XYZ file of N, CA, C and O in Angstrom:
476
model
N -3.043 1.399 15.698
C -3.193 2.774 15.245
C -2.355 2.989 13.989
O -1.125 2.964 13.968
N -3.063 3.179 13.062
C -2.240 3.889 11.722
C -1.158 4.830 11.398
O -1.231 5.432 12.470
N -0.356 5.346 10.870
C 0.300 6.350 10.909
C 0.351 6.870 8.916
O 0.609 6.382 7.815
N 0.015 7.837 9.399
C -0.039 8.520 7.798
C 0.962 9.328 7.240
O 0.971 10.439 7.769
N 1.804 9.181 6.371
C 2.519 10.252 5.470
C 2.397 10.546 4.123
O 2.657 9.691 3.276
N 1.981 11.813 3.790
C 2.048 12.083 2.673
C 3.208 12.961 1.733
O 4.035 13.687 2.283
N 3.154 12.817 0.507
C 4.387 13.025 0.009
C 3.831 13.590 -1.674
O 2.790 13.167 -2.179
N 4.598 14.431 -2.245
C 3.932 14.535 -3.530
C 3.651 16.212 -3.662
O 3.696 16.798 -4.744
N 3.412 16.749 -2.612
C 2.895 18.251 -2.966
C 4.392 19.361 -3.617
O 5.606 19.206 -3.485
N 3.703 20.281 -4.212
C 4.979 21.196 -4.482
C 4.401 22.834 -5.481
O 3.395 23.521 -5.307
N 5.159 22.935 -6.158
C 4.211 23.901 -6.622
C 4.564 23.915 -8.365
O 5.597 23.577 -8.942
N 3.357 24.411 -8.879
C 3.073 23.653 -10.132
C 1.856 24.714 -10.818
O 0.864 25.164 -10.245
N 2.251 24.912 -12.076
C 1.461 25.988 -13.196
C 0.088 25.544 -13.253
O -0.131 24.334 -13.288
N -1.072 26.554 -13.271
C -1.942 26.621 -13.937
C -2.116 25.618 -14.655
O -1.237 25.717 -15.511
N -2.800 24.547 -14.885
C -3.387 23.737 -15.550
C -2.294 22.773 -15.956
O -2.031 22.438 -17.111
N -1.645 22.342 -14.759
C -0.525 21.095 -15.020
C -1.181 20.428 -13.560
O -2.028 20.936 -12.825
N -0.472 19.104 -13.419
C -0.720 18.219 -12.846
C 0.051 17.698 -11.280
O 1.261 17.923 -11.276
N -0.354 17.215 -10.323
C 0.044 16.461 -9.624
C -0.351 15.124 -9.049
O -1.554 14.881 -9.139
N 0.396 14.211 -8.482
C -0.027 13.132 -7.889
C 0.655 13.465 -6.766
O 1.773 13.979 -6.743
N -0.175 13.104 -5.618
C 0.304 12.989 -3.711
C 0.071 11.723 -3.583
O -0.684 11.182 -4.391
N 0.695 10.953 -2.501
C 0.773 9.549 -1.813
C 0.453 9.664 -0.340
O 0.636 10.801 0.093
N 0.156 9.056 0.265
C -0.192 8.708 1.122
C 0.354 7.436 2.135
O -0.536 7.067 2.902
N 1.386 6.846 2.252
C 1.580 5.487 3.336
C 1.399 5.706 4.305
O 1.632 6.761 4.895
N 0.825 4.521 4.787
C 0.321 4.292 6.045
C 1.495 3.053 6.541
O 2.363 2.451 5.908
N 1.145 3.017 7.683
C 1.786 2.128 8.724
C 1.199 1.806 9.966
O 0.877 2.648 10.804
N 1.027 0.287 10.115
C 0.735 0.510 11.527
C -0.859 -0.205 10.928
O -1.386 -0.066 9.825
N -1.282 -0.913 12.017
C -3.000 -1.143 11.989
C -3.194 -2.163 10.726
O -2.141 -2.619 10.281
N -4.593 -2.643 9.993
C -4.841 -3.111 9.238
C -5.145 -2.065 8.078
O -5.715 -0.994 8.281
N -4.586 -2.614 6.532
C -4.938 -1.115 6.263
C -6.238 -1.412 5.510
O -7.020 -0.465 5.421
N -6.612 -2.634 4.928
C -7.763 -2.934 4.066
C -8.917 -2.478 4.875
O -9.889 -2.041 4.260
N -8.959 -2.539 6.860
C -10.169 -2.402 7.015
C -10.304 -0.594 7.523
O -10.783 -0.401 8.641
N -9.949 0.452 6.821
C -9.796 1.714 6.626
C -10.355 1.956 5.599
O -10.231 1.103 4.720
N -11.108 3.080 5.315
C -11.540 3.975 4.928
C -10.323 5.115 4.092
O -9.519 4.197 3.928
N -10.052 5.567 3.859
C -9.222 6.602 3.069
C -9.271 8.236 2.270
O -9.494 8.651 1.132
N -9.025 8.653 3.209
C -9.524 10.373 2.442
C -8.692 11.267 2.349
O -7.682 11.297 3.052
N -8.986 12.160 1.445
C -8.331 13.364 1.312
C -9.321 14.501 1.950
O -10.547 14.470 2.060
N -8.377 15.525 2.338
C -8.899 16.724 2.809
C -7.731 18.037 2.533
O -6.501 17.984 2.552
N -8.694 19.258 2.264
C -7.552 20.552 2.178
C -7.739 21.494 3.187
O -8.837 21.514 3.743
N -6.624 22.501 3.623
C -7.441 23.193 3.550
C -6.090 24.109 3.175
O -4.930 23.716 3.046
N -6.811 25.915 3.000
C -6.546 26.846 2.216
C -5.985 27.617 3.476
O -6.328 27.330 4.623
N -4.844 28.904 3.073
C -5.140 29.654 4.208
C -6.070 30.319 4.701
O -6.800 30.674 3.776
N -6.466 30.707 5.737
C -7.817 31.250 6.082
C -9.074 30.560 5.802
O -10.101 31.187 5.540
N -9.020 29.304 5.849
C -10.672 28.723 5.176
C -10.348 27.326 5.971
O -9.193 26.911 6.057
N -11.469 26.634 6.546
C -11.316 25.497 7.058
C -11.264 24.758 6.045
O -11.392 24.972 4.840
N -10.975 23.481 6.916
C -10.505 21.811 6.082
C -11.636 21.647 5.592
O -12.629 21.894 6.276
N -11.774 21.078 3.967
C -12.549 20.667 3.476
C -12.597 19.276 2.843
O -11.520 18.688 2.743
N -13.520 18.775 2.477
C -13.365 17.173 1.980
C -12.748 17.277 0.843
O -12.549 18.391 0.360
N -12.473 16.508 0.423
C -11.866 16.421 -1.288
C -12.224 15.481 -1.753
O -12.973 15.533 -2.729
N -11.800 14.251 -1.198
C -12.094 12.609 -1.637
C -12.120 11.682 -0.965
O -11.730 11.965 0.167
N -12.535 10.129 -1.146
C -12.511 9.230 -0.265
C -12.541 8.164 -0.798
O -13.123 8.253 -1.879
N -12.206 7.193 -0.582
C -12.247 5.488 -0.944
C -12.255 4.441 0.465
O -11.601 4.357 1.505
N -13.658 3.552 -0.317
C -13.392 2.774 0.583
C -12.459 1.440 0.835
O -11.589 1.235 -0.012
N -12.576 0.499 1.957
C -11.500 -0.605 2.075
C -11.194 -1.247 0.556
O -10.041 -1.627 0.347
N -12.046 -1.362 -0.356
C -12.391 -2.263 -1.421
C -12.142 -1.374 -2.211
O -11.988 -2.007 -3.255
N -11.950 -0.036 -2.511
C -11.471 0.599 -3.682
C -12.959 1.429 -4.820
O -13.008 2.178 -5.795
N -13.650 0.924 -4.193
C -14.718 0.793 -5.112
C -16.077 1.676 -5.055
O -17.028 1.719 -5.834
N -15.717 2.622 -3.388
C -16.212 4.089 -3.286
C -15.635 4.944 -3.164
O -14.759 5.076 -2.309
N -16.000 5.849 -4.071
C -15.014 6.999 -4.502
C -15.659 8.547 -4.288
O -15.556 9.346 -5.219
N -16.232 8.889 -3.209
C -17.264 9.808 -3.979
C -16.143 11.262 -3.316
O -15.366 11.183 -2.365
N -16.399 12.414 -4.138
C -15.246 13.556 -4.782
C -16.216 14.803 -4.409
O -17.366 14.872 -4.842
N -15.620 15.805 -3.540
C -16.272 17.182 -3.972
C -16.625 17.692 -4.695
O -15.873 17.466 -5.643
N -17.748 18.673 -5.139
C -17.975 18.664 -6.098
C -16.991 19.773 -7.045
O -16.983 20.006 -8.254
N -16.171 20.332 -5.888
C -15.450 20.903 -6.741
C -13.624 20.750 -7.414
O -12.707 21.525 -7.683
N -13.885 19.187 -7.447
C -12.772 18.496 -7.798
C -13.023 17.432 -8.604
O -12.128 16.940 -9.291
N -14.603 16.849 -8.599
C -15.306 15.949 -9.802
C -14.762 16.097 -11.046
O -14.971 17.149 -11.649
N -13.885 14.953 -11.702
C -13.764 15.464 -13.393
C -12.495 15.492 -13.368
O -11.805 15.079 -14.299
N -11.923 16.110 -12.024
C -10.549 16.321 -12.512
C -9.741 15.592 -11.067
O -8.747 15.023 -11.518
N -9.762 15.516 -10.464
C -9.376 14.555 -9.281
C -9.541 12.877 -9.715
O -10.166 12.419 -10.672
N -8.960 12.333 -8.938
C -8.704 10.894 -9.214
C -8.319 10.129 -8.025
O -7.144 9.768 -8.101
N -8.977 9.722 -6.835
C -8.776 8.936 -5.984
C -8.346 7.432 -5.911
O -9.253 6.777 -6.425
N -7.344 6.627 -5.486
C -7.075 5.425 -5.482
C -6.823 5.047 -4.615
O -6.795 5.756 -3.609
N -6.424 3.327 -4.583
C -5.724 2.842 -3.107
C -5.368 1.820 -3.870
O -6.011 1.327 -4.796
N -3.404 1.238 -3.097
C -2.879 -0.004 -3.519
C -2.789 -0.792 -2.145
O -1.949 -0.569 -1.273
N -3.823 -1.778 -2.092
C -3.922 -2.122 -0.417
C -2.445 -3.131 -0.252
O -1.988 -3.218 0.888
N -1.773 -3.823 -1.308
C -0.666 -4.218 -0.872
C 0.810 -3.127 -0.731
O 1.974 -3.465 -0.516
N 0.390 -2.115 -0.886
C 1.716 -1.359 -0.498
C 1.125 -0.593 0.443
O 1.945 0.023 1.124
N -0.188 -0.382 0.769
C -0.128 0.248 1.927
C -0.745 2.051 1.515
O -1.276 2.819 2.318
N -0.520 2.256 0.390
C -0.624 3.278 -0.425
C -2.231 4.319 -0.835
O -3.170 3.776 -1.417
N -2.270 5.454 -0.513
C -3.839 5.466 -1.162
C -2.971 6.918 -2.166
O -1.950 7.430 -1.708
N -3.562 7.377 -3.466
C -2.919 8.277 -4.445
C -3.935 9.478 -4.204
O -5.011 9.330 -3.626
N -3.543 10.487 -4.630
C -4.876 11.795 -5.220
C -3.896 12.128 -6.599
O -2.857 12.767 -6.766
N -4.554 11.558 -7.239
C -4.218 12.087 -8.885
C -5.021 13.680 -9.078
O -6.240 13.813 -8.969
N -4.339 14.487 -9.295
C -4.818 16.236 -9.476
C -4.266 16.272 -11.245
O -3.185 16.066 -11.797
N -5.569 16.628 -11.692
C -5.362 17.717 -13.086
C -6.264 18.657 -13.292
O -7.379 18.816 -12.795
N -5.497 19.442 -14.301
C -6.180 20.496 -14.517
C -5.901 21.051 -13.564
O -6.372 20.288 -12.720
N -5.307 22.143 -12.837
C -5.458 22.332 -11.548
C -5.141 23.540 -11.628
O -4.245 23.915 -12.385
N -5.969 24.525 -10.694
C -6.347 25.924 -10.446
C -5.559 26.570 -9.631
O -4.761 25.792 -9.109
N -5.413 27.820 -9.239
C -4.986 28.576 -7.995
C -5.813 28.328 -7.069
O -5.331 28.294 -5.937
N -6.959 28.133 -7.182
C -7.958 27.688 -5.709
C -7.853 26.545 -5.367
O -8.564 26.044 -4.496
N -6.669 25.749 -6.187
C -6.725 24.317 -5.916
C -5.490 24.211 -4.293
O -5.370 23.378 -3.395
N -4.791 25.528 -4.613
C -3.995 25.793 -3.165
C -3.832 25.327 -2.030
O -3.695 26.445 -1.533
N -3.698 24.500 -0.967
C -4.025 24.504 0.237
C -2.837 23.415 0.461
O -2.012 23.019 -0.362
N -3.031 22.979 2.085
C -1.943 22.023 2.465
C -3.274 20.785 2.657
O -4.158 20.778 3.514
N -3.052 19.869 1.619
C -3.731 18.246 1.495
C -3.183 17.260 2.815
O -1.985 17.017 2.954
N -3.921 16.892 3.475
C -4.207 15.730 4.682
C -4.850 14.894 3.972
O -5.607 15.005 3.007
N -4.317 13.748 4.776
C -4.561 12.277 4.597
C -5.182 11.541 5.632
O -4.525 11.316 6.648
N -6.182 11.187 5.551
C -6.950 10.753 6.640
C -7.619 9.263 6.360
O -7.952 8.831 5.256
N -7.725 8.623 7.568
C -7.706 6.621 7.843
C -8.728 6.994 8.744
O -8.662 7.698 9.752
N -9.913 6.270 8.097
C -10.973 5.692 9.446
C -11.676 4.494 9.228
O -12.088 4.091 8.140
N -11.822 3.782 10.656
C -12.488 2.736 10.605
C -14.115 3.228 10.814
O -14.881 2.264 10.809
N -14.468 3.938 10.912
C -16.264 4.403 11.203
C -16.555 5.626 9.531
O -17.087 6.736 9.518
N -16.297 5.281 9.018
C -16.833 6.158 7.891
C -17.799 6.122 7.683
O -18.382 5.043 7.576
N -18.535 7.543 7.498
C -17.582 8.871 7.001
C -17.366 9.633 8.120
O -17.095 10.793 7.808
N -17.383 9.374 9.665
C -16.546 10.061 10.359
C -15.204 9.959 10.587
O -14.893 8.915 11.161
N -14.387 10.637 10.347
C -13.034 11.105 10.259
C -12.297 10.989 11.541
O -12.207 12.131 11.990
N -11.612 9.968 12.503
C -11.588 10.134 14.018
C -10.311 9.507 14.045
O -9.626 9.669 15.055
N -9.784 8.672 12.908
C -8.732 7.393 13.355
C -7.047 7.878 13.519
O -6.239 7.761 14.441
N -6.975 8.448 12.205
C -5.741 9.091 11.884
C -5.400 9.729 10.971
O -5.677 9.269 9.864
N -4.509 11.317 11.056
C -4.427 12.275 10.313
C -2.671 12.442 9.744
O -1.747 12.559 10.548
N -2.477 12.422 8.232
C -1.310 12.666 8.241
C -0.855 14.130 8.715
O -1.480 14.805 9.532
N 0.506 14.571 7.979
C 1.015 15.818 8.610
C 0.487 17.256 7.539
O 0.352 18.475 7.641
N 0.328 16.243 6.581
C 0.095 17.556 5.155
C 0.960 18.357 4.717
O 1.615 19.298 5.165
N 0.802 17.586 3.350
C 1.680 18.976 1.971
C 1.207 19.388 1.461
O 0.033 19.172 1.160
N 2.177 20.499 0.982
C 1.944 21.857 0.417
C 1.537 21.401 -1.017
O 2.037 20.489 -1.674
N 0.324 22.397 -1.419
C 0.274 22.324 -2.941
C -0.131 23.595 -3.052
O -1.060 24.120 -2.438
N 0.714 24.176 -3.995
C 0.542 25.406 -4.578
C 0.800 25.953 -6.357
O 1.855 26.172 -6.952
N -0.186 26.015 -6.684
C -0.630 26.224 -7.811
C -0.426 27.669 -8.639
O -1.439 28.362 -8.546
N 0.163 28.008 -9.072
C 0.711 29.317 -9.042
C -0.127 29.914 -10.966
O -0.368 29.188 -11.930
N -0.316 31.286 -10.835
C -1.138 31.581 -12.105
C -0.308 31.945 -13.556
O -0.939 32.185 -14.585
């Protein structure tokens, strides 16, 4: 079983930038799946991003296309969400999520940080 922490959130101007991390522990991590998810207050969790074991599927909400940036460093264990440009609706507390059955979401959830985007 995996264990997820993420790290990286905080709060940050109108159209400046962040990067969040993600380590995992625990399990194999190459044969995982890798995603991001938000959610806002009052609004359920939504997708954001994903990569697969190989790095090499990436597919992005559409309302983070362009300016989001998904990765994974399978020898550290590591998956990134590179954020620019970034909005007040970009708000929410970001989860980190590991699955072996993708794209269902079942394996393991980090704890989630804060990102807050202020106008």
């Amino acid at each position: 079983q995996v264990q997820l922490v993420e790290s990286g959130g905080g709060l940050v101007q109108a159209g400046g930038s962040l990067r969040l991390s993600c380590a995992a522990s625990g399990g194999v991590f190459t044969t995982y799946a890798m995603g991001w998810f938000r959610q806002a207050p009052g609004k359920e969790r939504e997708f954001v991003a994903a990569v697969r074991g190989n790095g090499r599927g990436t597919p992005y909400a559409d309302s983070v296309q362009g300016r989001y940036t998904i990765s994974r460093d399978n020898a550290k264990k590591t998956v990134y969400l590179q954020m620019n440009s970034l909005t007040p609706e970009d708000t929410a507390v970001y989860y980190c999520a590991a699955t072996r059955d993708y794209p269902q979401w079942r394996d393991s959830w980090g704890q989630g940080t804060q990102v807050t985007v202020s106008s």
